Short mmCIF file of C-alpha atoms (C1' of nucleotides) in Angstrom, two decimals:
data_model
loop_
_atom_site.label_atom_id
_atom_site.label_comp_id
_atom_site.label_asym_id
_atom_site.label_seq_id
_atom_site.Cartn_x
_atom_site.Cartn_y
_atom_site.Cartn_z
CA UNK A 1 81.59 111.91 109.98
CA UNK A 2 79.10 109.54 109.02
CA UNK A 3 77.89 110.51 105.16
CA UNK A 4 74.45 110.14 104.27
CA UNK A 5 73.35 107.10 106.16
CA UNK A 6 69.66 108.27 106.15
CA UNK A 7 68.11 104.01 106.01
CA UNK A 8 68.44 100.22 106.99
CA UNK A 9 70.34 99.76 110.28
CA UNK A 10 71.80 103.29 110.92
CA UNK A 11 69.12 105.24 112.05
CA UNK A 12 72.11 108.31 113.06
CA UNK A 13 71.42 111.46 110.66
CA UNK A 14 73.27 114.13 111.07
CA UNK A 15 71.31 117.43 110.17
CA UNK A 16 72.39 118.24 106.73
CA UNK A 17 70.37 119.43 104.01
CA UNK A 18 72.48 117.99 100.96
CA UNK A 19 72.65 114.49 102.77
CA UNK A 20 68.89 114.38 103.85
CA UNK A 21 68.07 115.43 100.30
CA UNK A 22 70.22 112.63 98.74
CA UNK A 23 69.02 110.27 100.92
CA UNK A 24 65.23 111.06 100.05
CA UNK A 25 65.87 111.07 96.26
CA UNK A 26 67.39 107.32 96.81
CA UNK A 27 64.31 106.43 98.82
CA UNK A 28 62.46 107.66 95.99
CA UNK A 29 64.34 105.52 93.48
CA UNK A 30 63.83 102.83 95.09
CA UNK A 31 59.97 103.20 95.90
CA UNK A 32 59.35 102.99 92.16
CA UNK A 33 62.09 100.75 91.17
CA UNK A 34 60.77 98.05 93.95
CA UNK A 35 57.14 99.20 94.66
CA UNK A 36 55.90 100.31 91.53
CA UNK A 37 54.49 103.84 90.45
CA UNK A 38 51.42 102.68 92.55
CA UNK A 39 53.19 103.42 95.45
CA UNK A 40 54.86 106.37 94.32
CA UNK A 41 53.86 108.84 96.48
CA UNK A 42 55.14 111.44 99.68
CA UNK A 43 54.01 109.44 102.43
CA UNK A 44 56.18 106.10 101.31
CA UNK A 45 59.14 107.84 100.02
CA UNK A 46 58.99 109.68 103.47
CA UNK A 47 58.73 106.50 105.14
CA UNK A 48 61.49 104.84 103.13
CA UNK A 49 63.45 107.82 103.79
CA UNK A 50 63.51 107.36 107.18
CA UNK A 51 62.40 111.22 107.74
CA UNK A 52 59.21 113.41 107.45
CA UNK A 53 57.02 114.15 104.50
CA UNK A 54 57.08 117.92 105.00
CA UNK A 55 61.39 117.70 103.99
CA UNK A 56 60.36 116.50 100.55
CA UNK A 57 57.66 119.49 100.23
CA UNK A 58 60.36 121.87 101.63
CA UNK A 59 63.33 120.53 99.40
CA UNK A 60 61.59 119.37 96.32
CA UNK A 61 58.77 121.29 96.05
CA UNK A 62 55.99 118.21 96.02
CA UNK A 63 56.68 114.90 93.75
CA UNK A 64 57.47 116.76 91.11
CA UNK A 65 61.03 118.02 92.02
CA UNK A 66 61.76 114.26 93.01
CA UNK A 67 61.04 113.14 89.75
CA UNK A 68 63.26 115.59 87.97
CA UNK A 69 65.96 114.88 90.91
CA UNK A 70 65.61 110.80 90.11
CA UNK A 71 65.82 111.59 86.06
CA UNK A 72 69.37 112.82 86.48
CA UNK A 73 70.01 109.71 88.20
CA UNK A 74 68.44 107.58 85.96
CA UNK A 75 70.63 109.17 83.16
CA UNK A 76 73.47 107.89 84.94
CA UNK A 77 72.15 104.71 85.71
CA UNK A 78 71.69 104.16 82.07
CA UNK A 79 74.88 105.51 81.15
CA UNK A 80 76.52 102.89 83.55
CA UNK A 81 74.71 99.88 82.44
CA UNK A 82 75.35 100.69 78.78
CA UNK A 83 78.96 101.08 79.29
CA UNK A 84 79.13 97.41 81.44
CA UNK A 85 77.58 95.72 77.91
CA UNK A 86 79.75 93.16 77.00
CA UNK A 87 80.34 94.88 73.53
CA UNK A 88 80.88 98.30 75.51
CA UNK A 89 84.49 98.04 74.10
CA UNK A 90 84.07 96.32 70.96
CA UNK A 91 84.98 97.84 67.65
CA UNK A 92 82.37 100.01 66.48
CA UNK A 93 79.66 97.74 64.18
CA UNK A 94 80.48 97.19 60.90
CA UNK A 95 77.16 96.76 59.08
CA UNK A 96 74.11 97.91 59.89
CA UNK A 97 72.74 94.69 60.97
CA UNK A 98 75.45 93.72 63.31
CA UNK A 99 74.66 97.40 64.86
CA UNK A 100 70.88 96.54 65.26
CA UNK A 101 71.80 93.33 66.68
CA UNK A 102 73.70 95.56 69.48
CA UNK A 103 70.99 97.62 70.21
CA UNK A 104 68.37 95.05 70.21
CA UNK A 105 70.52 92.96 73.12
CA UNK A 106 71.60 96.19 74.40
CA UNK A 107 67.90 97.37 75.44
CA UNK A 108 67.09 93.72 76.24
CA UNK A 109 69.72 93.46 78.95
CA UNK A 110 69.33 97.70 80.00
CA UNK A 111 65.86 96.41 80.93
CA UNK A 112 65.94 93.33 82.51
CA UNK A 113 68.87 94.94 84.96
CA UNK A 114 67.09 97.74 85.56
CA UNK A 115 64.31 97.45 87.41
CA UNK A 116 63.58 101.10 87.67
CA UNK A 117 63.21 101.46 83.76
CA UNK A 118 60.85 98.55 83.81
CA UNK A 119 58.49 100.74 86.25
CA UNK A 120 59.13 103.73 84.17
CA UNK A 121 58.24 102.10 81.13
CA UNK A 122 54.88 100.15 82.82
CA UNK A 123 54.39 103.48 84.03
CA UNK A 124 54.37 105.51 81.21
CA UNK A 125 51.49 103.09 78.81
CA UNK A 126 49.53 101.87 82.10
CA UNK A 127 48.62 105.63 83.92
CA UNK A 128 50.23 108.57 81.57
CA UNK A 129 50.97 111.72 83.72
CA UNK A 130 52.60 115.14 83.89
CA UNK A 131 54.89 112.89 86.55
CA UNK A 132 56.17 110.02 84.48
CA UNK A 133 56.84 112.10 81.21
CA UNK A 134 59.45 113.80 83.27
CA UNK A 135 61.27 110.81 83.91
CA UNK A 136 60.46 109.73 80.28
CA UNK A 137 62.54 112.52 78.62
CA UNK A 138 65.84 111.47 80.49
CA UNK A 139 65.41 108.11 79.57
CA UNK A 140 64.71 108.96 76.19
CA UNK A 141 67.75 111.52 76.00
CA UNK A 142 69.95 108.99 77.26
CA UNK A 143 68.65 106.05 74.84
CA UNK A 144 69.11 108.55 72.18
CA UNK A 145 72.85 109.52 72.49
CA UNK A 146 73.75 105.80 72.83
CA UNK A 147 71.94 104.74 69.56
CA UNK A 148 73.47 107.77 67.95
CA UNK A 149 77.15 107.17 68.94
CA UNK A 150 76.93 103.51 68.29
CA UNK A 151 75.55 104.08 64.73
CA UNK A 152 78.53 106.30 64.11
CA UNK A 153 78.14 106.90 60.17
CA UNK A 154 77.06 103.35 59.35
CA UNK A 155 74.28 103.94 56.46
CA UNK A 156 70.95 102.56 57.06
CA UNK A 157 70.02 99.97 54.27
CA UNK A 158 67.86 100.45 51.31
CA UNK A 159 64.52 99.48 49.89
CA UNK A 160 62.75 99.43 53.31
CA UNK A 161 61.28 101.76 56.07
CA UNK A 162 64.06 101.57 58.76
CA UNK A 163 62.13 103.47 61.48
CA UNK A 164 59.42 101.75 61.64
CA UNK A 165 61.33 98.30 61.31
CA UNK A 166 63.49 98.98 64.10
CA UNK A 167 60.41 100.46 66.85
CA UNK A 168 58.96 96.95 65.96
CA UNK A 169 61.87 95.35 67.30
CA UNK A 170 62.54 97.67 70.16
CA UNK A 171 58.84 97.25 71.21
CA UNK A 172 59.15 93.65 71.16
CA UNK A 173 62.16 93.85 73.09
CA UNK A 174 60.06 96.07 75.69
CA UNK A 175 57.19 93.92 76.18
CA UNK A 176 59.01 90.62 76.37
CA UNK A 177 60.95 92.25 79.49
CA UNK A 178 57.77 93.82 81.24
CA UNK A 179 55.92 90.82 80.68
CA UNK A 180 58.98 88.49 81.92
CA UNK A 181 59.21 90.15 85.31
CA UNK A 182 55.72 90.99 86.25
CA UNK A 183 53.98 87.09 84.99
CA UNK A 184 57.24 84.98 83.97
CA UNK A 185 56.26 84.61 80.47
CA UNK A 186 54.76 85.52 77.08
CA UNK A 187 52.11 83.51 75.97
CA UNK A 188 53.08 79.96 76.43
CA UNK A 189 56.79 80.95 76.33
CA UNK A 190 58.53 81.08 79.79
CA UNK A 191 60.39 83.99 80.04
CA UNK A 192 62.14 83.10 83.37
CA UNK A 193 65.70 81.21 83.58
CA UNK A 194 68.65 82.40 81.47
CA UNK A 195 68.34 79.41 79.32
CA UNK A 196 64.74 80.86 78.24
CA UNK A 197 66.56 84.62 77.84
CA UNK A 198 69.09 82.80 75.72
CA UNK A 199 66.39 81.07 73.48
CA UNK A 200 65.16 84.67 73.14
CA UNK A 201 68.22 85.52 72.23
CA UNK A 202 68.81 83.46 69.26
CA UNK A 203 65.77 83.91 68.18
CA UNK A 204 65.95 87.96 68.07
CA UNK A 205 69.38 87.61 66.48
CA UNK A 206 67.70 85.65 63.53
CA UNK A 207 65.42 88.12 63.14
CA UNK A 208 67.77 90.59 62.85
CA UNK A 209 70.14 89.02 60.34
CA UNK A 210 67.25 88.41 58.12
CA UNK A 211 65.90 91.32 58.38
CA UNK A 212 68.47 93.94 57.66
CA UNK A 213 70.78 91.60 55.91
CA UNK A 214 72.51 93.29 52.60
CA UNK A 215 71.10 92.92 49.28
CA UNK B 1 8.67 97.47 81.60
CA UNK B 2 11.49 99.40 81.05
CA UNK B 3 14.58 96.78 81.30
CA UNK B 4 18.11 97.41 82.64
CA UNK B 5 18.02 101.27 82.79
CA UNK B 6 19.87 102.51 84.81
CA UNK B 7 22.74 105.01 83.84
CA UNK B 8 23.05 108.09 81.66
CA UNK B 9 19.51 109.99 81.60
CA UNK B 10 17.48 107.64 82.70
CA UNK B 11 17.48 106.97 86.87
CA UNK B 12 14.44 105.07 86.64
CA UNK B 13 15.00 101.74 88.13
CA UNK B 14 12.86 98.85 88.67
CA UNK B 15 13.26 96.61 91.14
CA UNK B 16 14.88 93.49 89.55
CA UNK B 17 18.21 91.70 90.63
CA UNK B 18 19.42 90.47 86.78
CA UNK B 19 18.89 94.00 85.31
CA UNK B 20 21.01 95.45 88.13
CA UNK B 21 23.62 92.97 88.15
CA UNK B 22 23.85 93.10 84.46
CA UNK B 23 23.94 97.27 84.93
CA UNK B 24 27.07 96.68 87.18
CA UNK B 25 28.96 94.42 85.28
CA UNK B 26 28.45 97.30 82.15
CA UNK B 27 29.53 99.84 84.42
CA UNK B 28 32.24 97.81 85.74
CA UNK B 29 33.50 97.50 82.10
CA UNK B 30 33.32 100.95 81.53
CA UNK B 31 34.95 101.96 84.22
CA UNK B 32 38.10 99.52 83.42
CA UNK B 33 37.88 100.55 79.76
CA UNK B 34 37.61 104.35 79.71
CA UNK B 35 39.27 104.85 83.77
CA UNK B 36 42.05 102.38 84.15
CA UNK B 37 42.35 100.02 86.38
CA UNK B 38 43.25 102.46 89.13
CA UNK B 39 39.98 103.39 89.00
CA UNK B 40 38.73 99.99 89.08
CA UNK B 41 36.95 99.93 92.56
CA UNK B 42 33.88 99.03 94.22
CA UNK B 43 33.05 103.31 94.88
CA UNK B 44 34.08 103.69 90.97
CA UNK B 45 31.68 100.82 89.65
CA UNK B 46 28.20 101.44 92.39
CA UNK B 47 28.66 105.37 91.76
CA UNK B 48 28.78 104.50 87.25
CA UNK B 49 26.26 101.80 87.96
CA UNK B 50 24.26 104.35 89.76
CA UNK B 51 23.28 102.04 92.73
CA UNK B 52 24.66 101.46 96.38
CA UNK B 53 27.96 99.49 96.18
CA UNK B 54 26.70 97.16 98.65
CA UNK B 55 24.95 95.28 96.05
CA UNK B 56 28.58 94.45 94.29
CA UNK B 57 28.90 92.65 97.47
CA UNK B 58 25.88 90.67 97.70
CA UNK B 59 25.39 90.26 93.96
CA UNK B 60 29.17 89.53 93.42
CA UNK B 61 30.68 88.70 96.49
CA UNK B 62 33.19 91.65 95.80
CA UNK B 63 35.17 92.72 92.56
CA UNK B 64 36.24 88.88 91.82
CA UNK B 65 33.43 88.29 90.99
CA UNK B 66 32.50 90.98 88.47
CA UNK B 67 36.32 90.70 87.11
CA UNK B 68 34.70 86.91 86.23
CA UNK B 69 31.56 88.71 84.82
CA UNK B 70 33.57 90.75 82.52
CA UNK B 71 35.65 87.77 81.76
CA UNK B 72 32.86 86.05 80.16
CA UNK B 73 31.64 89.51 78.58
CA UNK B 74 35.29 90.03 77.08
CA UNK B 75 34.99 86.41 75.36
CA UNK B 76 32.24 87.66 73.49
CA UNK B 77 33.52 91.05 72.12
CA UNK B 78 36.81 89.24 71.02
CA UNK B 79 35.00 87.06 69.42
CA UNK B 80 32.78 89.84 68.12
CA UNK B 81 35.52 91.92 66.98
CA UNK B 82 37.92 88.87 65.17
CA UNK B 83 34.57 87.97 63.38
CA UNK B 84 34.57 91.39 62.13
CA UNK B 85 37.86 91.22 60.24
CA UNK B 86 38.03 91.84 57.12
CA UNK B 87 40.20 88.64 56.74
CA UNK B 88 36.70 86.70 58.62
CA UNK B 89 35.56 85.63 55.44
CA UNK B 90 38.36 84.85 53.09
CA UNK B 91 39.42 81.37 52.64
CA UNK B 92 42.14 79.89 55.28
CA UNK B 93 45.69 81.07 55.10
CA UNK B 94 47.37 79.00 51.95
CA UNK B 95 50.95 79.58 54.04
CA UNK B 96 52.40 79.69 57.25
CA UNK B 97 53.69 83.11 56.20
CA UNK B 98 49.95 84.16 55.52
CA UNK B 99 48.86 82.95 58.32
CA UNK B 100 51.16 84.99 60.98
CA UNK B 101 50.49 88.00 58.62
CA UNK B 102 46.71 87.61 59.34
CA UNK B 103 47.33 86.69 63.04
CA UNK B 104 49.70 90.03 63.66
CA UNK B 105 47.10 92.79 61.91
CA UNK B 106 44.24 90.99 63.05
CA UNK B 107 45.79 91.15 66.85
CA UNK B 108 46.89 94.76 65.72
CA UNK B 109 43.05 96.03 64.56
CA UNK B 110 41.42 93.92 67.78
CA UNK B 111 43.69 96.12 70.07
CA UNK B 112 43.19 99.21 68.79
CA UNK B 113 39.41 98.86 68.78
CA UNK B 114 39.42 97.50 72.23
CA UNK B 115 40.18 99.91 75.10
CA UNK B 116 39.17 96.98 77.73
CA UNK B 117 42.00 94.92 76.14
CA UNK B 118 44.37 97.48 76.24
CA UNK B 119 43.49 97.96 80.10
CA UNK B 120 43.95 94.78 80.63
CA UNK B 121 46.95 94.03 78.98
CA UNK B 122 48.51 97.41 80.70
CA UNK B 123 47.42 95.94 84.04
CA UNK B 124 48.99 92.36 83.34
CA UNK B 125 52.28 94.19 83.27
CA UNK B 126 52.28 96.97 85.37
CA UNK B 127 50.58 95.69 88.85
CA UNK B 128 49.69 91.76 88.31
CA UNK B 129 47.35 91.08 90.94
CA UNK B 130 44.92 87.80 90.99
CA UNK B 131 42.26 90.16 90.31
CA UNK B 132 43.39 90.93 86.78
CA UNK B 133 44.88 87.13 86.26
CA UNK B 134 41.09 86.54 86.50
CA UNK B 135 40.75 88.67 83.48
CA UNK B 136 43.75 87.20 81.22
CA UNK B 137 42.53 83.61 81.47
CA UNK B 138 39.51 84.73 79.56
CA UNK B 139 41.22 87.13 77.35
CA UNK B 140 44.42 84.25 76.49
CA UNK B 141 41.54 81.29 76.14
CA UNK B 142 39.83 83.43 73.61
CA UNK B 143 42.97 84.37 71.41
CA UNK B 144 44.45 80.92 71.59
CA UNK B 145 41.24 79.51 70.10
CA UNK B 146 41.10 81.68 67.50
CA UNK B 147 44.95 81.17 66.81
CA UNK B 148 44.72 77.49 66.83
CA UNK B 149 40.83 77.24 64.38
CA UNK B 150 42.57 79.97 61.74
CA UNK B 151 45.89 77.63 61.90
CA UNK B 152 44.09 74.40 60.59
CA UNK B 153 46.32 72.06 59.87
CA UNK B 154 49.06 73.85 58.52
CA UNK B 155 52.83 73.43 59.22
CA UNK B 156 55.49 75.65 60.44
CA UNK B 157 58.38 76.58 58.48
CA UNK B 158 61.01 74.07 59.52
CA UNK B 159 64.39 75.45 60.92
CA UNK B 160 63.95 78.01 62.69
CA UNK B 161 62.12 78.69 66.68
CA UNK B 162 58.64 79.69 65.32
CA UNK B 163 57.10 79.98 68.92
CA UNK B 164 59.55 82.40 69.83
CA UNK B 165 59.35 84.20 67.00
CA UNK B 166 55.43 84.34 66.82
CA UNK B 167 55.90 85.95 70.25
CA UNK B 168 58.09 88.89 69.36
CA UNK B 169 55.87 89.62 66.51
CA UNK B 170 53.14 89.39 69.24
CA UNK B 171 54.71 91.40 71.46
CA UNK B 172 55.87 94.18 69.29
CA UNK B 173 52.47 94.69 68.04
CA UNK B 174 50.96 94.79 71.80
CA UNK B 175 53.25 97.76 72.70
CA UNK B 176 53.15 99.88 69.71
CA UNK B 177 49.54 99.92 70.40
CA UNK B 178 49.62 100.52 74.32
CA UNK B 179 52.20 103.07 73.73
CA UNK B 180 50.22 104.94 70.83
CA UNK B 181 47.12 104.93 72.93
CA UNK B 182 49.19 106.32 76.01
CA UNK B 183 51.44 109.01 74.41
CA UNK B 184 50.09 108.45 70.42
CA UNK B 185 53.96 107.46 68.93
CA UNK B 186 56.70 104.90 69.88
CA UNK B 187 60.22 106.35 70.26
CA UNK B 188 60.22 108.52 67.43
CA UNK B 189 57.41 107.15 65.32
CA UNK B 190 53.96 108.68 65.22
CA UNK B 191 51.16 106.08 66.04
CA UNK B 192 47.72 108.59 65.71
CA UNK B 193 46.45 109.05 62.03
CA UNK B 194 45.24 106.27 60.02
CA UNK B 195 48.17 106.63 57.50
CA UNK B 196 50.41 106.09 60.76
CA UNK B 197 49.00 102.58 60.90
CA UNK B 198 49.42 101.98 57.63
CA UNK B 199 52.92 102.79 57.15
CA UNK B 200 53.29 100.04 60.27
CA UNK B 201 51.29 97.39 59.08
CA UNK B 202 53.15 98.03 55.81
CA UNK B 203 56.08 97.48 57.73
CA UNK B 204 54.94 94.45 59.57
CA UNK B 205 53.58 92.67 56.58
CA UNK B 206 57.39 93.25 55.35
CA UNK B 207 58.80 91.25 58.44
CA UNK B 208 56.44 88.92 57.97
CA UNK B 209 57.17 88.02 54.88
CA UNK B 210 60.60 87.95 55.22
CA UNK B 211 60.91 85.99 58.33
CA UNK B 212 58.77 83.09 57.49
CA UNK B 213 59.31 83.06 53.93
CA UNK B 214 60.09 79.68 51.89
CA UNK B 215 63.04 78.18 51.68
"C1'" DA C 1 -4.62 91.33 103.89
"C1'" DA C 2 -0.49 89.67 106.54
"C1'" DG C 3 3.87 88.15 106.82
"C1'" DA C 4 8.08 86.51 104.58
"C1'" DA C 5 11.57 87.36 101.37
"C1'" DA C 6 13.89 90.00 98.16
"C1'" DT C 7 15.72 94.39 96.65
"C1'" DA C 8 17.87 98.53 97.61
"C1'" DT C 9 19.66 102.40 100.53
"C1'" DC C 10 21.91 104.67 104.29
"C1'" DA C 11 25.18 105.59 107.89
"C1'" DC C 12 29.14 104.48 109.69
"C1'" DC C 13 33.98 102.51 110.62
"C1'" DG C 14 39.14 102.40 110.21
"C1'" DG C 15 42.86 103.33 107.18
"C1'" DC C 16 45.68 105.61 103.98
"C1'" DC C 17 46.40 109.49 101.15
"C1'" DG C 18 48.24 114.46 99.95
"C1'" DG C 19 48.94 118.70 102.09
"C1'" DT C 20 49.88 122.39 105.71
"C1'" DG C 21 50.60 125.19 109.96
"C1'" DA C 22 52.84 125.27 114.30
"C1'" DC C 23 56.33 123.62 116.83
"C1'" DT C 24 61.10 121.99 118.65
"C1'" DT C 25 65.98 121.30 118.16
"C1'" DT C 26 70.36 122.11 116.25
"C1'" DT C 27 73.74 124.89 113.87
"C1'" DC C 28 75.92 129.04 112.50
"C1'" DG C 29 77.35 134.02 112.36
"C1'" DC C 30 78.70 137.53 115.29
"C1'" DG D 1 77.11 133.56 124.69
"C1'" DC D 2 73.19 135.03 121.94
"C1'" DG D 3 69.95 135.36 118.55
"C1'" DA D 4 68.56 134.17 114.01
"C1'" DA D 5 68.21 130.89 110.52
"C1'" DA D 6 68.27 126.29 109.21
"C1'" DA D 7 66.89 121.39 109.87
"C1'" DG D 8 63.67 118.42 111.46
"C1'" DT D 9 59.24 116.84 113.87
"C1'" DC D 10 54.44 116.70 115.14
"C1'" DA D 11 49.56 117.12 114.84
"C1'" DC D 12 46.02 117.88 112.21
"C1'" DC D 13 42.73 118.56 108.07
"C1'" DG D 14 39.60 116.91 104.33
"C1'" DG D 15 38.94 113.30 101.08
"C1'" DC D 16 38.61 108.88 99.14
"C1'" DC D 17 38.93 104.06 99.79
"C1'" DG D 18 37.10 99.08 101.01
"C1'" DG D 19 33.94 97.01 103.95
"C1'" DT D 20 29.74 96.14 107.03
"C1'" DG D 21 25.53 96.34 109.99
"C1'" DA D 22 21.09 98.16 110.37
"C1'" DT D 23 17.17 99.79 108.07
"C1'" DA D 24 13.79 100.97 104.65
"C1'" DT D 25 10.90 99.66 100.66
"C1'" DT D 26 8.92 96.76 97.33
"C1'" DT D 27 7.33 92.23 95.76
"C1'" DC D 28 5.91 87.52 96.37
"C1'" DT D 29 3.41 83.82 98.77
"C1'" DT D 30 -0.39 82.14 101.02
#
DNA sequence: AAGAAATATCACCGGCCGGTGACTTTTCGC
DNA sequence: GCGAAAAGTCACCGGCCGGTGATATTTCTT
């Protein structure tokens, strides 16, 4: 009656398809979330998997199918991280800068949990692909439906390009976490114990306030 | 007496160890620049450089030592390409807030001319390996001497955390402009045309302003 | 001109990759 | 129980990779 134990220390499979293909998709996941898209590839997921190559080609169809398989996952990985933000439950924002200032932290902490983003995000500026952009859409779905129900109706302030002000800050947000786990740092800035993250912090909030603060 | 021919139309050759070395370190560079660095590999570099790739070896002891070659050659085109500014000539900053403004667009302009930088950046963060650390010591030397001569003496705004906030700028601008090269937008903003850029330095030069402003 | 040294090329090795055809073992419908 | 279909395994292919030893060819020294 044992599930989908396909890994680790229980080497017992029993032969079914649904629990073989789970178990692949998870090796998958975790290929790219702890190996990197380098590794991405049949043979290691295969390995990981604990099975042969020629299952993923049969159930998946080739990488491909895997990817699309680990994008519905990663929508509900997203999902569940969002929802575990410490403002998850707050009242809804009630100026436009206080909502910024949620998203900003928001992505900041999505990313530095989420190791698989990270990849998916090195991924997608390092070696563009067919591959990656699949995975790139369900992120970017997800991303989308969370900044659009936080925002509720809140109206954007005046007299400046909003857009383009708040990719600046997401970008930032996105480097400082890439660069944090793969060299520890930006610049001279240490990017490594929570203390530095909280230094960050304040200084993103700032940034923020002054930025979007009301007329 | 034809010198260091030795790619494109001409296979002619002569028989001298500088001209070849120098044609591998080129074709090393081009391969990292226009290939990735997933591409950057002995086969990749002897087959541009049009020679046997047991020469990297004996020349270079392997690719550490051509990543130092092109370390040395990357000084110079930063150097190059920040002397080409259109700010290179104009008296030094009168402000702190001038200053960054300079710093961010001329960072901006140096990335988006430089597809070797923008390898190297993407390979800092997606698979940091000592081979490309090799690379970033040259690269972060350059730009921190640069930052520090175009500083002079001036001071920083008082109350507020100006390294960390030089960084985000930093970092923003560093992944707008891997992302735009990758996919040509960020999020939902297109990075291609030259009007694209100019609504984001517009942008930019806004934050700037306001974030360093006087009290 | 002869030999030494430098320059360059070639052939080969083991290893990993993606991909596929043929095979064995279990399960299921009857 | 039996046979077919499903689930899983194995062996192999060609290709590219990094790396190395042996060899050929030119140039330099004397």
């Amino acid at each position: 009656m044992t599930k989908a134990e396909a890994r680790e220390d229980a080497p017992i499979r029993t032969r079914d398809r649904d629990g073989t293909a789970r178990a692949i998709v998870i090796a998958a996941r975790e290929v790219l979330a702890e190996d990197g898209f380098q590794s991405f590839g049949v043979n290691a997921i295969a390995r990981r998997a604990g099975c042969d190559k020629q299952l993923i080609y049969r159930y998946f169809g080739g990488l491909e199918g895997i990817a699309d398989a680990i994008g519905e996952l990663l929508g509900k990985e997203i999902k569940d991280a969002l929802d575990h933000l410490p403002t998850a439950e707050a009242p809804p924002p009630a100026s436009y800068a206080e909502l910024m200032e949620r998203q900003v932290l928001g992505l900041l902490e999505l990313l530095r949990r989420s190791p698989l983003m990270r990849q998916i995000n090195a991924w997608e500026v390092a070696a563009p692909s067919p591959l990656v952009s699949r995975l790139v859409v369900a992120r970017s779905r997800q991303l989308l439906s969370w900044s659009k129900e936080l925002r509720g109706t809140l109206p954007p302030p005046p007299g400046m390009d909003v857009s383009a002000t708040n990719v600046v800050l997401f970008a930032a947000v996105q480097q400082l976490v890439l660069s944090a786990a793969a060299v520890g740092d930006y610049g001279a800035v240490p990017l490594r114990t929570e203390d530095d993250w909280d230094r960050m912090k304040k200084t993103l909030i700032r940034i923020v306030a002054t930025l979007y603060r009301e007329a």
